[in-house]
Coordinates of C-alpha atoms and ligand atoms in Angstrom, one line a residue:
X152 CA -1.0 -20.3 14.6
X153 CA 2.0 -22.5 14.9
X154 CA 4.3 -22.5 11.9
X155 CA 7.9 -22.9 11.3
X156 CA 7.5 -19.1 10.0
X157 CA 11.3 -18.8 10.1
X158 CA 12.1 -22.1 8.2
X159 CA 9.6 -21.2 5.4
X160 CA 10.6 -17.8 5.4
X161 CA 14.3 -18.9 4.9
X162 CA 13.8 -21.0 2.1
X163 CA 11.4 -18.8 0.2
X164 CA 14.0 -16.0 0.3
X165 CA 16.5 -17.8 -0.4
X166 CA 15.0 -19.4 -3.6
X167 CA 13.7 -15.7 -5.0
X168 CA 17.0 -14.1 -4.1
X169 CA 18.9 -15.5 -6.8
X170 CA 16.1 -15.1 -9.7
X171 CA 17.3 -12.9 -12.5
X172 CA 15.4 -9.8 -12.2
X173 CA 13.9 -8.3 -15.2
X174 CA 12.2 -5.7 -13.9
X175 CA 12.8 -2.0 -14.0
X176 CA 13.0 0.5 -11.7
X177 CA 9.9 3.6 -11.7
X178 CA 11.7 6.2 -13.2
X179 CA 8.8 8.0 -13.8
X180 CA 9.3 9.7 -10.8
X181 CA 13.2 10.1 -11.2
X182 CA 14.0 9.9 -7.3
X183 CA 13.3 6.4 -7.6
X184 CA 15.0 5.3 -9.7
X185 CA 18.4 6.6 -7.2
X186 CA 18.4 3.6 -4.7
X187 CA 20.3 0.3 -5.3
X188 CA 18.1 -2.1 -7.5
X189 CA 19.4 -5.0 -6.2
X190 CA 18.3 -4.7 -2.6
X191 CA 16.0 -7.7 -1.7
X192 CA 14.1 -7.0 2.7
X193 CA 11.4 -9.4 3.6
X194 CA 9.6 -9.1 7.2
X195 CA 6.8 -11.5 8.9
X196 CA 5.1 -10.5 12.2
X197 CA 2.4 -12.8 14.0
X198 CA -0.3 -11.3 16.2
X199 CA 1.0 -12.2 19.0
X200 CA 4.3 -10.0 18.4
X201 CA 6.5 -12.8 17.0
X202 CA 8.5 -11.5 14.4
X203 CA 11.3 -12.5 11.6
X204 CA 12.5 -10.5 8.8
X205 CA 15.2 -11.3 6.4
X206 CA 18.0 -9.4 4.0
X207 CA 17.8 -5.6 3.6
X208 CA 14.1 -5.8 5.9
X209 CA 15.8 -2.4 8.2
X210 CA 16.4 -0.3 5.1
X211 CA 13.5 2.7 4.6
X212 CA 12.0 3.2 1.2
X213 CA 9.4 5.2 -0.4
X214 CA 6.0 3.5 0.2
X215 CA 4.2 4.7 -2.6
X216 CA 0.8 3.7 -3.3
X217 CA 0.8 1.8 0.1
X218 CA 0.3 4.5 2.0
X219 CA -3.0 4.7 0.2
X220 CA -4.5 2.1 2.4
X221 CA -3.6 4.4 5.2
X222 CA -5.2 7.7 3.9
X223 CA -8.3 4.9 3.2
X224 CA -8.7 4.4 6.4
X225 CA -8.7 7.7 7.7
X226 CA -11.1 8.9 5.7
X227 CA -13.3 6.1 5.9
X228 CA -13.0 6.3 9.7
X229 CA -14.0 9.9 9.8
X230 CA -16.6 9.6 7.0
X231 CA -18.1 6.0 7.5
X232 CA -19.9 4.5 4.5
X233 CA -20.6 8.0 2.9
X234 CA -17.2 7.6 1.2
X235 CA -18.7 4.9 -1.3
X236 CA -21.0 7.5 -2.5
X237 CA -18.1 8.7 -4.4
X238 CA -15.2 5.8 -4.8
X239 CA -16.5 2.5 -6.0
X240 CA -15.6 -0.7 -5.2
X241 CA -14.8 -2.2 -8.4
X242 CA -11.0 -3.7 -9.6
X243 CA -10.4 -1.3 -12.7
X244 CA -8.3 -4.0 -15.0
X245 CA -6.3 -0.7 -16.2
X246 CA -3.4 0.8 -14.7
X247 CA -2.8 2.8 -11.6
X248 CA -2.5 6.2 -13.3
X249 CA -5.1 5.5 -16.0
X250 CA -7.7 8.1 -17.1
X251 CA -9.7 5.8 -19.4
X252 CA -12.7 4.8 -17.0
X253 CA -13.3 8.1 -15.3
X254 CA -15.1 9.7 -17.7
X255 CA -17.5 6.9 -18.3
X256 CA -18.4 6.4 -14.9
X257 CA -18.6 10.4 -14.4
X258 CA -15.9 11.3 -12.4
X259 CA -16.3 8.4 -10.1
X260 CA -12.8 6.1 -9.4
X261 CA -13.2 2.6 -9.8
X262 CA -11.5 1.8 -6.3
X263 CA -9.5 3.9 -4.0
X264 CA -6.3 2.7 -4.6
X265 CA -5.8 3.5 -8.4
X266 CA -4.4 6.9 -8.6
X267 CA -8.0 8.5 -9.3
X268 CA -9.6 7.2 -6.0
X269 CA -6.7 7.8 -3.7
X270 CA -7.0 11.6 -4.7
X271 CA -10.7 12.0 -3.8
X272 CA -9.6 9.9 -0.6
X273 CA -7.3 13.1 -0.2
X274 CA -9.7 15.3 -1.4
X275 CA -12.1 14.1 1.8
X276 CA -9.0 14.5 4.0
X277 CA -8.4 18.0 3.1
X278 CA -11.7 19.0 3.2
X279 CA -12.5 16.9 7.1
X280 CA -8.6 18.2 8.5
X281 CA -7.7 21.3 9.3
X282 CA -4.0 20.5 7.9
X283 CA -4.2 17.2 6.3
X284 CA -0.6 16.5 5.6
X285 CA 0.1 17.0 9.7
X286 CA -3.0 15.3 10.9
X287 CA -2.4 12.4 8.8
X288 CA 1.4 11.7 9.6
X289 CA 0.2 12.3 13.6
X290 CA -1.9 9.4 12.6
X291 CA -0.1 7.2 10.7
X292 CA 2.7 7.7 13.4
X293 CA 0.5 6.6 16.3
X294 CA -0.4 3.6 14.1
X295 CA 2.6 2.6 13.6
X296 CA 4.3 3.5 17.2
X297 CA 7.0 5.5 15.0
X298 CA 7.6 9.3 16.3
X299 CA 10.1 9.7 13.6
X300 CA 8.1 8.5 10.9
X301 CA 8.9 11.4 8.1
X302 CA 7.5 12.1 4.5
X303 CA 10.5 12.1 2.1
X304 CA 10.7 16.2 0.7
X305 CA 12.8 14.9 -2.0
X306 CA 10.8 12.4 -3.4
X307 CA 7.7 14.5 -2.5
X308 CA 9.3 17.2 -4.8
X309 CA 10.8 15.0 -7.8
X310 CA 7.1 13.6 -8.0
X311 CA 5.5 17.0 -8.0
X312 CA 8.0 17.9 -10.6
X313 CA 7.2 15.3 -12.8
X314 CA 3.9 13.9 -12.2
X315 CA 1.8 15.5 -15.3
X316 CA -0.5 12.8 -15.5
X317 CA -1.1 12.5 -12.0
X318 CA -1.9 16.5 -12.5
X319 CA -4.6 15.9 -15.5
X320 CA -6.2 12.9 -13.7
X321 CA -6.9 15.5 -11.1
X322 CA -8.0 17.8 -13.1
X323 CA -10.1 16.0 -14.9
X324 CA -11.4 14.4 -11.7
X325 CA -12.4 18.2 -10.5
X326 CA -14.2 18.7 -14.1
X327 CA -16.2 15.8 -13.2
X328 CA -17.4 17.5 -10.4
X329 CA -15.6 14.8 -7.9
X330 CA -13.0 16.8 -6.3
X331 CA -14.3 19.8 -4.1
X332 CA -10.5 21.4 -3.2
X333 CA -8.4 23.1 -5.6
X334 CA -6.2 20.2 -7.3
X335 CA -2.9 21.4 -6.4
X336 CA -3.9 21.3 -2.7
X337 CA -5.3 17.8 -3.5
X338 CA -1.9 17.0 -5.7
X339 CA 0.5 18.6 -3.0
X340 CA -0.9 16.0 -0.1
X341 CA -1.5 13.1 -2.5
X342 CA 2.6 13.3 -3.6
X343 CA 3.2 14.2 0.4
X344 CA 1.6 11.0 1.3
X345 CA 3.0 8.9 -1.2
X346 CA 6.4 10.0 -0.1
X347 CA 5.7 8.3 3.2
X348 CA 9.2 5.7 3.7
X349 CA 9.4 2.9 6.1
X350 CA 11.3 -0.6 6.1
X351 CA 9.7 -4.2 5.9
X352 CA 9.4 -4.7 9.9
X353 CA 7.7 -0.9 10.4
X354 CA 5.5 -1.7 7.1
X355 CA 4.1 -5.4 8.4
X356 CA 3.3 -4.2 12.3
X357 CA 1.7 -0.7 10.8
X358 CA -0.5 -3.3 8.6
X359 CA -1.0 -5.1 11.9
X360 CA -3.8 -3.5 12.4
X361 CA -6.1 -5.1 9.6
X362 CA -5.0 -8.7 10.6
X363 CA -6.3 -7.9 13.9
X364 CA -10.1 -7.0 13.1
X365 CA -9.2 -2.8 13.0
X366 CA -7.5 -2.8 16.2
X367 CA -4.3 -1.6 16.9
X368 CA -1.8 -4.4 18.3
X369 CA 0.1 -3.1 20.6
X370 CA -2.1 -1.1 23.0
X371 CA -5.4 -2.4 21.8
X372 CA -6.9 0.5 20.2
X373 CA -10.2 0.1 18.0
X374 CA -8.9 1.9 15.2
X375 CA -11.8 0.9 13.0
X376 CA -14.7 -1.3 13.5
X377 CA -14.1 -5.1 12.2
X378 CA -16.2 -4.9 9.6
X379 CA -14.7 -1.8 7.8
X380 CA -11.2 -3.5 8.1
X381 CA -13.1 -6.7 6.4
X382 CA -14.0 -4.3 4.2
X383 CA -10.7 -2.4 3.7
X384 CA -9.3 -6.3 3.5
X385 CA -11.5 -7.3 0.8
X386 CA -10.5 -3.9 -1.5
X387 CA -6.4 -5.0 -0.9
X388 CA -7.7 -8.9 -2.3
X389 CA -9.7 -7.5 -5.6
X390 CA -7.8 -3.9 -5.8
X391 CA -4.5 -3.9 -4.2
X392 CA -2.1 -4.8 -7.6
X393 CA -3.8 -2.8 -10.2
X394 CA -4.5 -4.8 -13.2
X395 CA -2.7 -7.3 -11.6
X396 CA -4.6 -8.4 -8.6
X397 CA -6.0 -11.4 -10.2
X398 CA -2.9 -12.7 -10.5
X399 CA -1.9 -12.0 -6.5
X400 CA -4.8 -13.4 -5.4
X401 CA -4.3 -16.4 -7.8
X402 CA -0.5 -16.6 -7.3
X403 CA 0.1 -15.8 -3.3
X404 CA -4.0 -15.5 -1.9
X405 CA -3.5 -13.1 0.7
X406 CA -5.3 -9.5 0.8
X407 CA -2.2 -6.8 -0.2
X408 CA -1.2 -3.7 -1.5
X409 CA 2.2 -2.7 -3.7
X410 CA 3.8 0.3 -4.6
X411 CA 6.0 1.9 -7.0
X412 CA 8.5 2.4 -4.7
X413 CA 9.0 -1.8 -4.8
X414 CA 7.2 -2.5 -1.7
X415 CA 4.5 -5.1 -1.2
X416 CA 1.9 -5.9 2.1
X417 CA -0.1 -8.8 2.9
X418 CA -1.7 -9.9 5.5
X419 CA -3.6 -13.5 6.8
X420 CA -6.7 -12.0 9.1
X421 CA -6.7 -12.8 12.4
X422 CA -2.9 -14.4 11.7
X423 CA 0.1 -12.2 10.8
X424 CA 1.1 -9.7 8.4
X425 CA 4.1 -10.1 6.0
X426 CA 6.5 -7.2 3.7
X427 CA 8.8 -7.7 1.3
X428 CA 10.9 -4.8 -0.2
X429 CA 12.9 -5.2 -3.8
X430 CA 12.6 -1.8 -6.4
X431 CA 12.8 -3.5 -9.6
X432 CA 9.0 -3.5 -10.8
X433 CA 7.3 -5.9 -13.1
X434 CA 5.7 -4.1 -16.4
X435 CA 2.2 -3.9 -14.2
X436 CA 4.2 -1.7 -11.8
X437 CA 4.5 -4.3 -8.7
X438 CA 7.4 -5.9 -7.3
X439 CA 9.0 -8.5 -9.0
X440 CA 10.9 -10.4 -6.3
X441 CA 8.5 -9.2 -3.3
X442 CA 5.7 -10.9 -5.4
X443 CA 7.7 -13.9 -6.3
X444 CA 8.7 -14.6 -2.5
X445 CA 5.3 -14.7 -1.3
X446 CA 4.2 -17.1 -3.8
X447 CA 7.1 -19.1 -2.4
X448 CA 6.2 -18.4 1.2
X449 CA 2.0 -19.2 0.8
X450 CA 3.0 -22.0 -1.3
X451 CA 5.2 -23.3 1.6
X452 CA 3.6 -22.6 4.5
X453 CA 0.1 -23.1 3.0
X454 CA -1.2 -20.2 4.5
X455 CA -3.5 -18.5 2.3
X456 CA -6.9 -17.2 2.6
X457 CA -7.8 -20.0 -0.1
Ligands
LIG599 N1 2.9 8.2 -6.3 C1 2.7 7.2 -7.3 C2 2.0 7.7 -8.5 O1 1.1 8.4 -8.3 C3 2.1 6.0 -6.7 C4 1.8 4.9 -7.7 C5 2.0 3.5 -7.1 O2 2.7 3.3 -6.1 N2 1.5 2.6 -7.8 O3 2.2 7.4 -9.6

């Protein structure tokens, strides 16, 4: 595709930069809420390797729920459609961490990216790997061609500390009969893998991946088939921002996923991937400049699955 990606990526960031922020760092998991608020990265690769990032796009942070797309598609790799048995596909239209739907829909997660279905994603991890927090940094590091790639212990740790209700949606998942490990073994990866830390460039060419039909970019690697990354794809459009993918789809109308860590995804199939990167969080828990910048970048380029 041949867009001015730089020029529209220029002017985008440079209209959010400014913004007054109102939004608030995740304290909740007080490691967090230690780096510099005001940092703003933004970083677009093409398919075809072309890149452009922008601001603080070299500076590591904590992932957060984004790696959830990546323990997804693990275990649905390893699994196949088995793992719909018990996640559904449904947006929730409640909070990442909520409890309230679980015990209506017995034990069952709404989607796999809401706190409750990434734990039975780790859940089938732990139960398919021999040692599930190794096997699945060996995999995200080959995805990502980053040896070095490291979970954060002292994030991993404040989160464990602090993470009660993280700890009773477990539980309660496991008295529904949904987890088969012991919860703190589920808990103990689920915090591991949500420690995960990489910058905007590393975060859009590790996405690569699902822009490109499940195969890896740079050596060409079927990492899944097409039509589980269309499916993967389709969970990031209706699931990706909580109660709050509506309004991504409606605002920016790309397939993504956020975290509390500040850090946002998308991706065009077939076409590129873009990340942005700024901590302060809207009250739904997403990024309130990284959301606001790629409004201004689809609404610029026009490049939206719409
Ligand atoms: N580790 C975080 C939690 O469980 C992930 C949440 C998120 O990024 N939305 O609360």
């Amino acid at each position: 595709m041949q867009i001015d990606y730089q020029n529209i990526i220029e002017k985008a960031y440079r209209q959010t930069q400014p913004l007054k922020d109102p939004g608030k760092l995740a304290d909740y998991i007080p490691e967090l809420a230690n780096v510099d608020p005001g940092q703003f990265g933004v970083h677009y690769t093409n398919l075809d390797g072309a890149d452009f990032g922008m601001g603080d796009n070299q500076v590591r942070f904590s992932i957060q729920s984004i790696a959830k797309v990546l323990s997804l598609t693990l275990a649905y790799k390893m699994v196949g459609e088995k793992i719909w048995e018990r996640i559904d596909v449904e947006p929730s239209g409640t909070k990442f961490d909520s409890l309230l739907l679980l015990e209506i829909n017995n034990g069952i997660p709404r989607n796999p990216f809401i706190n409750a279905g990434a734990m039975v994603v780790c859940d089938i991890l732990v139960s398919h790997l021999i040692n599930a927090r190794m096997e699945f940094l060996d995999f995200v590091r080959d995805l990502s061609d980053l040896p070095d790639l490291a979970y954060s212990d002292t994030i991993a740790d404040s989160e464990k500390a602090h993470g009660h209700r993280n700890v009773a949606l477990c539980n309660f998942i496991k008295s529904l009969g949904n987890i088969q490990n012991k919860p703190a073994e589920v808990l103990d990866f689920y915090f591991d893998m949500c420690s995960l830390e990489m910058n905007c460039r590393e975060l859009s060419r590790t996405f690569s991946f699902l822009a490109n039909g499940g195969v890896k970019v740079s050596d060409q690697k079927e990492i899944i088939s097409t039509n589980m990354s269309k499916r993967i794809n389709a969970l990031m459009l209706t699931c990706g921002f909580y109660d709050e993918s509506g309004e991504f789809a409606f605002k920016v109308g790309l397939p993504g996923k956020s975290g509390v860590g500040g850090g946002i995804v998308a991706l065009y199939p077939r076409h590129f991937t873009i990340a942005a990167w700024s901590p302060r969080l809207n009250p739904k828990g997403n990024s309130f400049k990284g959301m606001k910048f790629l409004e201004e970048f689809t609404n610029h380029s026009e490049l939206t699955i719409f």
